[in-house]
Amino acid sequence: MVQQLIGLSLRNRYVVLVAALGLFAWGVFAVRQNPIDAIPDLSENQVIVFTEWMGRSPQIMEDQVTFPLVSNLQGIPKVKNIRGASMFGMSFVYIIFDDNTDVYWARTRVLERLSYAQRLLPQNVTPTIGPDGTGVGHVLWYTLDAPGIDLGEQRALQDWYIKFGLQTVPGVAEIASFGGFEKQYQLVVDPIRLQFYNISLMDVMNKVKANNNDVGGRKFEMSDMAYIIRGLGYIKNKEDLEGIALANYKGIPVRVKDIGTVQMGGDLRLGIFDRNGEGEVVGGIVVMRYGENADKVITSVKEKMKEVEKGLPEGVHFRIVYDRSSLIEAAIANIKGKLGEEMLAVSLIVILFLFHWRSALSIIIQIPITITISFILLNAFGLSSNIMSLTGIALAIGVIVDNGIIMAENSYRNLAEWQAKHSPNK
């Protein structure tokens, strides 16, 4: 079989050359398309379901949220394991799928089952599926350099402007905000006044909730003109909240400002973010989508930051505190340099060993062709160019030329035997 294959190749040398050139061109294209990262992504193929129910103890979260979700998410196809974790006010369920399962197919199946499992949860408790990122998807961290602006304004700037701008970058799964204060209206109720006006705390909550809303109307005609009526009720400032009517006391409306005070404050914080001991800062974490090119995503995010920065207040700038692209570029450059050195060393050894440049050239030319073809397989299996994969290619260079050396030596031996056998001197 091997002899027939060799004979077929020798009889069709131009076809073999064209096929080799075609594979080499395909390999070069695969090299350009292969995603680049510093480290391989060895994280499990998982989908995270997050549920928030603030104010509840871990035991209540376990009994009423985590256990119903875990028990109803079982039975999904290709699921390897399901893990649940409960803490104060929060529940996490990790659905681990088989490694060969498509991540978006898995997320679709989880969403289908969540629509059924949610009916078993307490009222107004909604589970949320996590972003389509992985454990090594944190590719860039940044903070805001905003002198003279308080932490609440910085966090509002991050949540309502910067985050929306950076999330449009292709390959970004999520922009996770951290630091600062999440601004909110805080109503401090005086219980003595509630008792005096005979108003319950639940009445205050319901009235405030009902008044912070727009209402629809209908169209009516007057003087051959059509008018659309609607009510605008969204709260825009503290005065709107203070003016909400809660009840009627002896013909006089009782408003929110009559039973307490309204102030602008920050939500309860579970931690702070400090930068080099210089004080608290506000920023975000760029989470890369599963299977994306980390180097390309970081470059695109940096370009988008330049556009977003034009709309920031004067004096506000981005400061990058973690950037994986420097590690990626250093690791890839180091591996590429060692790869080139090894190719050169192997080529010199082959030339010195055979001492025949045509035979050496036929062996050395296998190295770039084989390396580029290996990137076709890397793309087929969804592997990126990283320290592990490129090191494996570097280690295989010596093996690549072995078969060529053996074939060249065998050819010389057969030619020598043939010449000795058919020599006219004998």
PDB file of N, CA, C and O in Angstrom, residues 132-199:
ATOM      1  N   ASP A 132     -22.272  34.787  28.577  1.00  0.00           N
ATOM      2  CA  ASP A 132     -21.645  33.672  27.865  1.00  0.00           C
ATOM      3  C   ASP A 132     -20.126  33.848  27.838  1.00  0.00           C
ATOM      4  O   ASP A 132     -19.497  33.862  26.779  1.00  0.00           O
ATOM      5  N   GLY A 133     -19.560  33.979  29.033  1.00  0.00           N
ATOM      6  CA  GLY A 133     -18.115  34.072  29.186  1.00  0.00           C
ATOM      7  C   GLY A 133     -17.591  32.867  29.955  1.00  0.00           C
ATOM      8  O   GLY A 133     -18.344  31.968  30.344  1.00  0.00           O
ATOM      9  N   THR A 134     -16.280  32.831  30.169  1.00  0.00           N
ATOM     10  CA  THR A 134     -15.658  31.731  30.888  1.00  0.00           C
ATOM     11  C   THR A 134     -14.833  32.275  32.048  1.00  0.00           C
ATOM     12  O   THR A 134     -14.742  33.487  32.260  1.00  0.00           O
ATOM     13  N   GLY A 135     -14.212  31.370  32.785  1.00  0.00           N
ATOM     14  CA  GLY A 135     -13.420  31.781  33.933  1.00  0.00           C
ATOM     15  C   GLY A 135     -12.184  32.585  33.579  1.00  0.00           C
ATOM     16  O   GLY A 135     -11.652  33.321  34.415  1.00  0.00           O
ATOM     17  N   VAL A 136     -11.695  32.462  32.362  1.00  0.00           N
ATOM     18  CA  VAL A 136     -10.522  33.232  31.924  1.00  0.00           C
ATOM     19  C   VAL A 136     -10.934  34.347  30.961  1.00  0.00           C
ATOM     20  O   VAL A 136     -10.115  34.827  30.182  1.00  0.00           O
ATOM     21  N   GLY A 137     -12.179  34.759  31.016  1.00  0.00           N
ATOM     22  CA  GLY A 137     -12.683  35.769  30.086  1.00  0.00           C
ATOM     23  C   GLY A 137     -12.447  37.195  30.532  1.00  0.00           C
ATOM     24  O   GLY A 137     -12.787  38.123  29.793  1.00  0.00           O
ATOM     25  N   HIS A 138     -11.885  37.423  31.732  1.00  0.00           N
ATOM     26  CA  HIS A 138     -11.608  38.787  32.187  1.00  0.00           C
ATOM     27  C   HIS A 138     -10.329  39.271  31.505  1.00  0.00           C
ATOM     28  O   HIS A 138      -9.213  39.042  31.988  1.00  0.00           O
ATOM     29  N   VAL A 139     -10.475  39.944  30.384  1.00  0.00           N
ATOM     30  CA  VAL A 139      -9.307  40.299  29.571  1.00  0.00           C
ATOM     31  C   VAL A 139      -8.819  41.717  29.831  1.00  0.00           C
ATOM     32  O   VAL A 139      -7.673  42.037  29.489  1.00  0.00           O
ATOM     33  N   LEU A 140      -9.639  42.573  30.432  1.00  0.00           N
ATOM     34  CA  LEU A 140      -9.216  43.960  30.636  1.00  0.00           C
ATOM     35  C   LEU A 140      -9.992  44.572  31.800  1.00  0.00           C
ATOM     36  O   LEU A 140     -11.209  44.395  31.892  1.00  0.00           O
ATOM     37  N   TRP A 141      -9.275  45.264  32.680  1.00  0.00           N
ATOM     38  CA  TRP A 141      -9.872  46.025  33.777  1.00  0.00           C
ATOM     39  C   TRP A 141      -9.495  47.496  33.591  1.00  0.00           C
ATOM     40  O   TRP A 141      -8.371  47.802  33.201  1.00  0.00           O
ATOM     41  N   TYR A 142     -10.426  48.373  33.879  1.00  0.00           N
ATOM     42  CA  TYR A 142     -10.143  49.800  33.768  1.00  0.00           C
ATOM     43  C   TYR A 142     -10.812  50.534  34.919  1.00  0.00           C
ATOM     44  O   TYR A 142     -11.772  50.052  35.528  1.00  0.00           O
ATOM     45  N   THR A 143     -10.276  51.696  35.238  1.00  0.00           N
ATOM     46  CA  THR A 143     -10.882  52.589  36.224  1.00  0.00           C
ATOM     47  C   THR A 143     -11.032  53.970  35.597  1.00  0.00           C
ATOM     48  O   THR A 143     -10.451  54.265  34.550  1.00  0.00           O
ATOM     49  N   LEU A 144     -11.808  54.803  36.260  1.00  0.00           N
ATOM     50  CA  LEU A 144     -12.032  56.164  35.795  1.00  0.00           C
ATOM     51  C   LEU A 144     -11.152  57.128  36.575  1.00  0.00           C
ATOM     52  O   LEU A 144     -11.131  57.098  37.810  1.00  0.00           O
ATOM     53  N   ASP A 145     -10.422  57.932  35.857  1.00  0.00           N
ATOM     54  CA  ASP A 145      -9.634  59.004  36.464  1.00  0.00           C
ATOM     55  C   ASP A 145     -10.463  60.280  36.367  1.00  0.00           C
ATOM     56  O   ASP A 145     -10.477  60.952  35.331  1.00  0.00           O
ATOM     57  N   ALA A 146     -11.208  60.571  37.442  1.00  0.00           N
ATOM     58  CA  ALA A 146     -12.173  61.672  37.411  1.00  0.00           C
ATOM     59  C   ALA A 146     -11.978  62.568  38.622  1.00  0.00           C
ATOM     60  O   ALA A 146     -12.711  62.456  39.618  1.00  0.00           O
ATOM     61  N   PRO A 147     -10.993  63.441  38.593  1.00  0.00           N
ATOM     62  CA  PRO A 147     -10.785  64.346  39.734  1.00  0.00           C
ATOM     63  C   PRO A 147     -11.934  65.343  39.873  1.00  0.00           C
ATOM     64  O   PRO A 147     -12.421  65.901  38.896  1.00  0.00           O
ATOM     65  N   GLY A 148     -12.360  65.542  41.114  1.00  0.00           N
ATOM     66  CA  GLY A 148     -13.418  66.501  41.390  1.00  0.00           C
ATOM     67  C   GLY A 148     -14.825  65.985  41.224  1.00  0.00           C
ATOM     68  O   GLY A 148     -15.781  66.732  41.445  1.00  0.00           O
ATOM     69  N   ILE A 149     -15.005  64.719  40.831  1.00  0.00           N
ATOM     70  CA  ILE A 149     -16.341  64.146  40.663  1.00  0.00           C
ATOM     71  C   ILE A 149     -16.534  63.075  41.732  1.00  0.00           C
ATOM     72  O   ILE A 149     -15.670  62.189  41.894  1.00  0.00           O
ATOM     73  N   ASP A 150     -17.648  63.140  42.465  1.00  0.00           N
ATOM     74  CA  ASP A 150     -17.870  62.194  43.559  1.00  0.00           C
ATOM     75  C   ASP A 150     -18.135  60.794  43.015  1.00  0.00           C
ATOM     76  O   ASP A 150     -18.435  60.592  41.833  1.00  0.00           O
ATOM     77  N   LEU A 151     -18.024  59.807  43.899  1.00  0.00           N
ATOM     78  CA  LEU A 151     -18.128  58.404  43.507  1.00  0.00           C
ATOM     79  C   LEU A 151     -19.513  58.048  42.977  1.00  0.00           C
ATOM     80  O   LEU A 151     -19.656  57.162  42.128  1.00  0.00           O
ATOM     81  N   GLY A 152     -20.556  58.712  43.478  1.00  0.00           N
ATOM     82  CA  GLY A 152     -21.898  58.440  42.979  1.00  0.00           C
ATOM     83  C   GLY A 152     -22.061  58.856  41.528  1.00  0.00           C
ATOM     84  O   GLY A 152     -22.639  58.132  40.710  1.00  0.00           O
ATOM     85  N   GLU A 153     -21.551  60.048  41.178  1.00  0.00           N
ATOM     86  CA  GLU A 153     -21.619  60.511  39.794  1.00  0.00           C
ATOM     87  C   GLU A 153     -20.758  59.653  38.880  1.00  0.00           C
ATOM     88  O   GLU A 153     -21.137  59.364  37.738  1.00  0.00           O
ATOM     89  N   GLN A 154     -19.610  59.205  39.375  1.00  0.00           N
ATOM     90  CA  GLN A 154     -18.765  58.335  38.567  1.00  0.00           C
ATOM     91  C   GLN A 154     -19.444  57.000  38.279  1.00  0.00           C
ATOM     92  O   GLN A 154     -19.379  56.491  37.158  1.00  0.00           O
ATOM     93  N   ARG A 155     -20.100  56.431  39.305  1.00  0.00           N
ATOM     94  CA  ARG A 155     -20.779  55.155  39.101  1.00  0.00           C
ATOM     95  C   ARG A 155     -21.956  55.316  38.141  1.00  0.00           C
ATOM     96  O   ARG A 155     -22.210  54.438  37.291  1.00  0.00           O
ATOM     97  N   ALA A 156     -22.681  56.430  38.235  1.00  0.00           N
ATOM     98  CA  ALA A 156     -23.772  56.681  37.288  1.00  0.00           C
ATOM     99  C   ALA A 156     -23.230  56.827  35.875  1.00  0.00           C
ATOM    100  O   ALA A 156     -23.832  56.336  34.908  1.00  0.00           O
ATOM    101  N   LEU A 157     -22.079  57.488  35.736  1.00  0.00           N
ATOM    102  CA  LEU A 157     -21.449  57.636  34.424  1.00  0.00           C
ATOM    103  C   LEU A 157     -21.043  56.269  33.870  1.00  0.00           C
ATOM    104  O   LEU A 157     -21.216  55.989  32.677  1.00  0.00           O
ATOM    105  N   GLN A 158     -20.515  55.413  34.742  1.00  0.00           N
ATOM    106  CA  GLN A 158     -20.103  54.075  34.315  1.00  0.00           C
ATOM    107  C   GLN A 158     -21.300  53.212  33.925  1.00  0.00           C
ATOM    108  O   GLN A 158     -21.269  52.521  32.897  1.00  0.00           O
ATOM    109  N   ASP A 159     -22.368  53.240  34.717  1.00  0.00           N
ATOM    110  CA  ASP A 159     -23.517  52.354  34.485  1.00  0.00           C
ATOM    111  C   ASP A 159     -24.397  52.809  33.327  1.00  0.00           C
ATOM    112  O   ASP A 159     -24.982  51.962  32.635  1.00  0.00           O
ATOM    113  N   TRP A 160     -24.504  54.122  33.097  1.00  0.00           N
ATOM    114  CA  TRP A 160     -25.491  54.617  32.141  1.00  0.00           C
ATOM    115  C   TRP A 160     -24.903  55.203  30.873  1.00  0.00           C
ATOM    116  O   TRP A 160     -25.639  55.640  29.998  1.00  0.00           O
ATOM    117  N   TYR A 161     -23.567  55.201  30.774  1.00  0.00           N
ATOM    118  CA  TYR A 161     -22.962  55.697  29.536  1.00  0.00           C
ATOM    119  C   TYR A 161     -21.830  54.790  29.057  1.00  0.00           C
ATOM    120  O   TYR A 161     -21.875  54.230  27.962  1.00  0.00           O
ATOM    121  N   ILE A 162     -20.820  54.629  29.887  1.00  0.00           N
ATOM    122  CA  ILE A 162     -19.635  53.870  29.471  1.00  0.00           C
ATOM    123  C   ILE A 162     -19.975  52.412  29.228  1.00  0.00           C
ATOM    124  O   ILE A 162     -19.561  51.821  28.220  1.00  0.00           O
ATOM    125  N   LYS A 163     -20.720  51.809  30.131  1.00  0.00           N
ATOM    126  CA  LYS A 163     -21.051  50.388  30.018  1.00  0.00           C
ATOM    127  C   LYS A 163     -21.807  50.096  28.722  1.00  0.00           C
ATOM    128  O   LYS A 163     -21.501  49.129  28.008  1.00  0.00           O
ATOM    129  N   PHE A 164     -22.779  50.916  28.397  1.00  0.00           N
ATOM    130  CA  PHE A 164     -23.563  50.699  27.178  1.00  0.00           C
ATOM    131  C   PHE A 164     -22.711  50.880  25.930  1.00  0.00           C
ATOM    132  O   PHE A 164     -22.922  50.204  24.915  1.00  0.00           O
ATOM    133  N   GLY A 165     -21.743  51.789  25.985  1.00  0.00           N
ATOM    134  CA  GLY A 165     -20.893  52.002  24.829  1.00  0.00           C
ATOM    135  C   GLY A 165     -19.946  50.844  24.581  1.00  0.00           C
ATOM    136  O   GLY A 165     -19.771  50.394  23.444  1.00  0.00           O
ATOM    137  N   LEU A 166     -19.315  50.329  25.632  1.00  0.00           N
ATOM    138  CA  LEU A 166     -18.333  49.254  25.473  1.00  0.00           C
ATOM    139  C   LEU A 166     -18.992  47.905  25.195  1.00  0.00           C
ATOM    140  O   LEU A 166     -18.357  47.013  24.631  1.00  0.00           O
ATOM    141  N   GLN A 167     -20.244  47.720  25.605  1.00  0.00           N
ATOM    142  CA  GLN A 167     -20.918  46.449  25.359  1.00  0.00           C
ATOM    143  C   GLN A 167     -21.223  46.215  23.883  1.00  0.00           C
ATOM    144  O   GLN A 167     -21.525  45.090  23.491  1.00  0.00           O
ATOM    145  N   THR A 168     -21.130  47.249  23.074  1.00  0.00           N
ATOM    146  CA  THR A 168     -21.399  47.091  21.642  1.00  0.00           C
ATOM    147  C   THR A 168     -20.198  46.533  20.884  1.00  0.00           C
ATOM    148  O   THR A 168     -20.323  46.228  19.697  1.00  0.00           O
ATOM    149  N   VAL A 169     -19.058  46.400  21.543  1.00  0.00           N
ATOM    150  CA  VAL A 169     -17.860  45.885  20.875  1.00  0.00           C
ATOM    151  C   VAL A 169     -18.056  44.401  20.581  1.00  0.00           C
ATOM    152  O   VAL A 169     -18.442  43.632  21.467  1.00  0.00           O
ATOM    153  N   PRO A 170     -17.810  43.945  19.350  1.00  0.00           N
ATOM    154  CA  PRO A 170     -17.950  42.508  19.047  1.00  0.00           C
ATOM    155  C   PRO A 170     -17.012  41.667  19.906  1.00  0.00           C
ATOM    156  O   PRO A 170     -15.840  41.986  20.074  1.00  0.00           O
ATOM    157  N   GLY A 171     -17.555  40.575  20.448  1.00  0.00           N
ATOM    158  CA  GLY A 171     -16.767  39.681  21.287  1.00  0.00           C
ATOM    159  C   GLY A 171     -16.865  39.951  22.766  1.00  0.00           C
ATOM    160  O   GLY A 171     -16.347  39.165  23.571  1.00  0.00           O
ATOM    161  N   VAL A 172     -17.522  41.044  23.168  1.00  0.00           N
ATOM    162  CA  VAL A 172     -17.669  41.376  24.587  1.00  0.00           C
ATOM    163  C   VAL A 172     -18.984  40.802  25.090  1.00  0.00           C
ATOM    164  O   VAL A 172     -20.058  41.094  24.548  1.00  0.00           O
ATOM    165  N   ALA A 173     -18.908  39.974  26.146  1.00  0.00           N
ATOM    166  CA  ALA A 173     -20.104  39.369  26.717  1.00  0.00           C
ATOM    167  C   ALA A 173     -20.746  40.272  27.764  1.00  0.00           C
ATOM    168  O   ALA A 173     -21.972  40.337  27.871  1.00  0.00           O
ATOM    169  N   GLU A 174     -19.926  40.978  28.543  1.00  0.00           N
ATOM    170  CA  GLU A 174     -20.467  41.792  29.628  1.00  0.00           C
ATOM    171  C   GLU A 174     -19.425  42.812  30.067  1.00  0.00           C
ATOM    172  O   GLU A 174     -18.214  42.567  29.980  1.00  0.00           O
ATOM    173  N   ILE A 175     -19.918  43.956  30.530  1.00  0.00           N
ATOM    174  CA  ILE A 175     -19.081  44.946  31.208  1.00  0.00           C
ATOM    175  C   ILE A 175     -19.567  44.992  32.660  1.00  0.00           C
ATOM    176  O   ILE A 175     -20.647  45.493  32.945  1.00  0.00           O
ATOM    177  N   ALA A 176     -18.763  44.423  33.567  1.00  0.00           N
ATOM    178  CA  ALA A 176     -19.141  44.348  34.979  1.00  0.00           C
ATOM    179  C   ALA A 176     -18.615  45.582  35.709  1.00  0.00           C
ATOM    180  O   ALA A 176     -17.405  45.821  35.733  1.00  0.00           O
ATOM    181  N   SER A 177     -19.509  46.378  36.280  1.00  0.00           N
ATOM    182  CA  SER A 177     -19.129  47.598  36.986  1.00  0.00           C
ATOM    183  C   SER A 177     -18.723  47.290  38.424  1.00  0.00           C
ATOM    184  O   SER A 177     -19.229  46.347  39.041  1.00  0.00           O
ATOM    185  N   PHE A 178     -17.815  48.100  38.953  1.00  0.00           N
ATOM    186  CA  PHE A 178     -17.420  47.941  40.348  1.00  0.00           C
ATOM    187  C   PHE A 178     -17.074  49.314  40.917  1.00  0.00           C
ATOM    188  O   PHE A 178     -16.746  50.258  40.195  1.00  0.00           O
ATOM    189  N   GLY A 179     -17.156  49.407  42.254  1.00  0.00           N
ATOM    190  CA  GLY A 179     -16.770  50.622  42.955  1.00  0.00           C
ATOM    191  C   GLY A 179     -17.855  51.682  42.978  1.00  0.00           C
ATOM    192  O   GLY A 179     -18.861  51.608  42.266  1.00  0.00           O
ATOM    193  N   GLY A 180     -17.647  52.686  43.832  1.00  0.00           N
ATOM    194  CA  GLY A 180     -18.556  53.823  43.888  1.00  0.00           C
ATOM    195  C   GLY A 180     -19.855  53.522  44.605  1.00  0.00           C
ATOM    196  O   GLY A 180     -20.011  52.510  45.296  1.00  0.00           O
ATOM    197  N   PHE A 181     -20.815  54.410  44.415  1.00  0.00           N
ATOM    198  CA  PHE A 181     -22.133  54.306  45.030  1.00  0.00           C
ATOM    199  C   PHE A 181     -23.196  54.248  43.929  1.00  0.00           C
ATOM    200  O   PHE A 181     -23.184  55.071  43.014  1.00  0.00           O
ATOM    201  N   GLU A 182     -24.098  53.290  44.030  1.00  0.00           N
ATOM    202  CA  GLU A 182     -25.247  53.239  43.125  1.00  0.00           C
ATOM    203  C   GLU A 182     -26.310  54.182  43.671  1.00  0.00           C
ATOM    204  O   GLU A 182     -26.915  53.921  44.714  1.00  0.00           O
ATOM    205  N   LYS A 183     -26.540  55.267  42.957  1.00  0.00           N
ATOM    206  CA  LYS A 183     -27.428  56.322  43.450  1.00  0.00           C
ATOM    207  C   LYS A 183     -28.876  55.824  43.536  1.00  0.00           C
ATOM    208  O   LYS A 183     -29.341  55.076  42.678  1.00  0.00           O
ATOM    209  N   GLN A 184     -29.546  56.259  44.579  1.00  0.00           N
ATOM    210  CA  GLN A 184     -30.954  55.909  44.764  1.00  0.00           C
ATOM    211  C   GLN A 184     -31.634  56.957  45.636  1.00  0.00           C
ATOM    212  O   GLN A 184     -30.973  57.650  46.428  1.00  0.00           O
ATOM    213  N   TYR A 185     -32.947  57.077  45.443  1.00  0.00           N
ATOM    214  CA  TYR A 185     -33.744  57.924  46.327  1.00  0.00           C
ATOM    215  C   TYR A 185     -34.046  57.144  47.602  1.00  0.00           C
ATOM    216  O   TYR A 185     -34.514  56.001  47.553  1.00  0.00           O
ATOM    217  N   GLN A 186     -33.789  57.765  48.737  1.00  0.00           N
ATOM    218  CA  GLN A 186     -34.010  57.115  50.026  1.00  0.00           C
ATOM    219  C   GLN A 186     -35.068  57.880  50.807  1.00  0.00           C
ATOM    220  O   GLN A 186     -34.930  59.082  51.036  1.00  0.00           O
ATOM    221  N   LEU A 187     -36.110  57.177  51.189  1.00  0.00           N
ATOM    222  CA  LEU A 187     -37.209  57.754  51.971  1.00  0.00           C
ATOM    223  C   LEU A 187     -37.064  57.302  53.423  1.00  0.00           C
ATOM    224  O   LEU A 187     -37.214  56.115  53.729  1.00  0.00           O
ATOM    225  N   VAL A 188     -36.738  58.250  54.297  1.00  0.00           N
ATOM    226  CA  VAL A 188     -36.581  57.973  55.724  1.00  0.00           C
ATOM    227  C   VAL A 188     -37.899  58.315  56.417  1.00  0.00           C
ATOM    228  O   VAL A 188     -38.262  59.494  56.545  1.00  0.00           O
ATOM    229  N   VAL A 189     -38.615  57.284  56.829  1.00  0.00           N
ATOM    230  CA  VAL A 189     -39.967  57.451  57.372  1.00  0.00           C
ATOM    231  C   VAL A 189     -39.898  57.667  58.883  1.00  0.00           C
ATOM    232  O   VAL A 189     -39.135  56.999  59.593  1.00  0.00           O
ATOM    233  N   ASP A 190     -40.726  58.590  59.363  1.00  0.00           N
ATOM    234  CA  ASP A 190     -40.866  58.835  60.798  1.00  0.00           C
ATOM    235  C   ASP A 190     -42.042  58.012  61.314  1.00  0.00           C
ATOM    236  O   ASP A 190     -43.201  58.281  60.955  1.00  0.00           O
ATOM    237  N   PRO A 191     -41.823  57.013  62.155  1.00  0.00           N
ATOM    238  CA  PRO A 191     -42.939  56.161  62.610  1.00  0.00           C
ATOM    239  C   PRO A 191     -43.978  56.914  63.445  1.00  0.00           C
ATOM    240  O   PRO A 191     -45.157  56.543  63.459  1.00  0.00           O
ATOM    241  N   ILE A 192     -43.566  57.967  64.131  1.00  0.00           N
ATOM    242  CA  ILE A 192     -44.518  58.758  64.926  1.00  0.00           C
ATOM    243  C   ILE A 192     -45.525  59.438  64.007  1.00  0.00           C
ATOM    244  O   ILE A 192     -46.741  59.453  64.267  1.00  0.00           O
ATOM    245  N   ARG A 193     -45.057  59.985  62.902  1.00  0.00           N
ATOM    246  CA  ARG A 193     -45.959  60.638  61.944  1.00  0.00           C
ATOM    247  C   ARG A 193     -46.873  59.615  61.269  1.00  0.00           C
ATOM    248  O   ARG A 193     -48.048  59.916  61.004  1.00  0.00           O
ATOM    249  N   LEU A 194     -46.341  58.430  60.969  1.00  0.00           N
ATOM    250  CA  LEU A 194     -47.193  57.390  60.394  1.00  0.00           C
ATOM    251  C   LEU A 194     -48.335  57.048  61.341  1.00  0.00           C
ATOM    252  O   LEU A 194     -49.489  56.873  60.921  1.00  0.00           O
ATOM    253  N   GLN A 195     -48.008  56.930  62.606  1.00  0.00           N
ATOM    254  CA  GLN A 195     -49.052  56.603  63.587  1.00  0.00           C
ATOM    255  C   GLN A 195     -50.050  57.746  63.731  1.00  0.00           C
ATOM    256  O   GLN A 195     -51.254  57.517  63.877  1.00  0.00           O
ATOM    257  N   PHE A 196     -49.564  58.976  63.661  1.00  0.00           N
ATOM    258  CA  PHE A 196     -50.458  60.121  63.802  1.00  0.00           C
ATOM    259  C   PHE A 196     -51.450  60.183  62.648  1.00  0.00           C
ATOM    260  O   PHE A 196     -52.649  60.436  62.850  1.00  0.00           O
ATOM    261  N   TYR A 197     -50.961  59.960  61.414  1.00  0.00           N
ATOM    262  CA  TYR A 197     -51.837  60.022  60.252  1.00  0.00           C
ATOM    263  C   TYR A 197     -52.526  58.688  59.961  1.00  0.00           C
ATOM    264  O   TYR A 197     -53.275  58.593  58.977  1.00  0.00           O
ATOM    265  N   ASN A 198     -52.250  57.670  60.769  1.00  0.00           N
ATOM    266  CA  ASN A 198     -52.865  56.346  60.607  1.00  0.00           C
ATOM    267  C   ASN A 198     -52.563  55.767  59.200  1.00  0.00           C
ATOM    268  O   ASN A 198     -53.455  55.322  58.480  1.00  0.00           O
ATOM    269  N   ILE A 199     -51.294  55.790  58.853  1.00  0.00           N
ATOM    270  CA  ILE A 199     -50.840  55.269  57.562  1.00  0.00           C
ATOM    271  C   ILE A 199     -49.837  54.138  57.829  1.00  0.00           C
ATOM    272  O   ILE A 199     -48.923  54.301  58.651  1.00  0.00           O
TER     273      ILE A 199
END
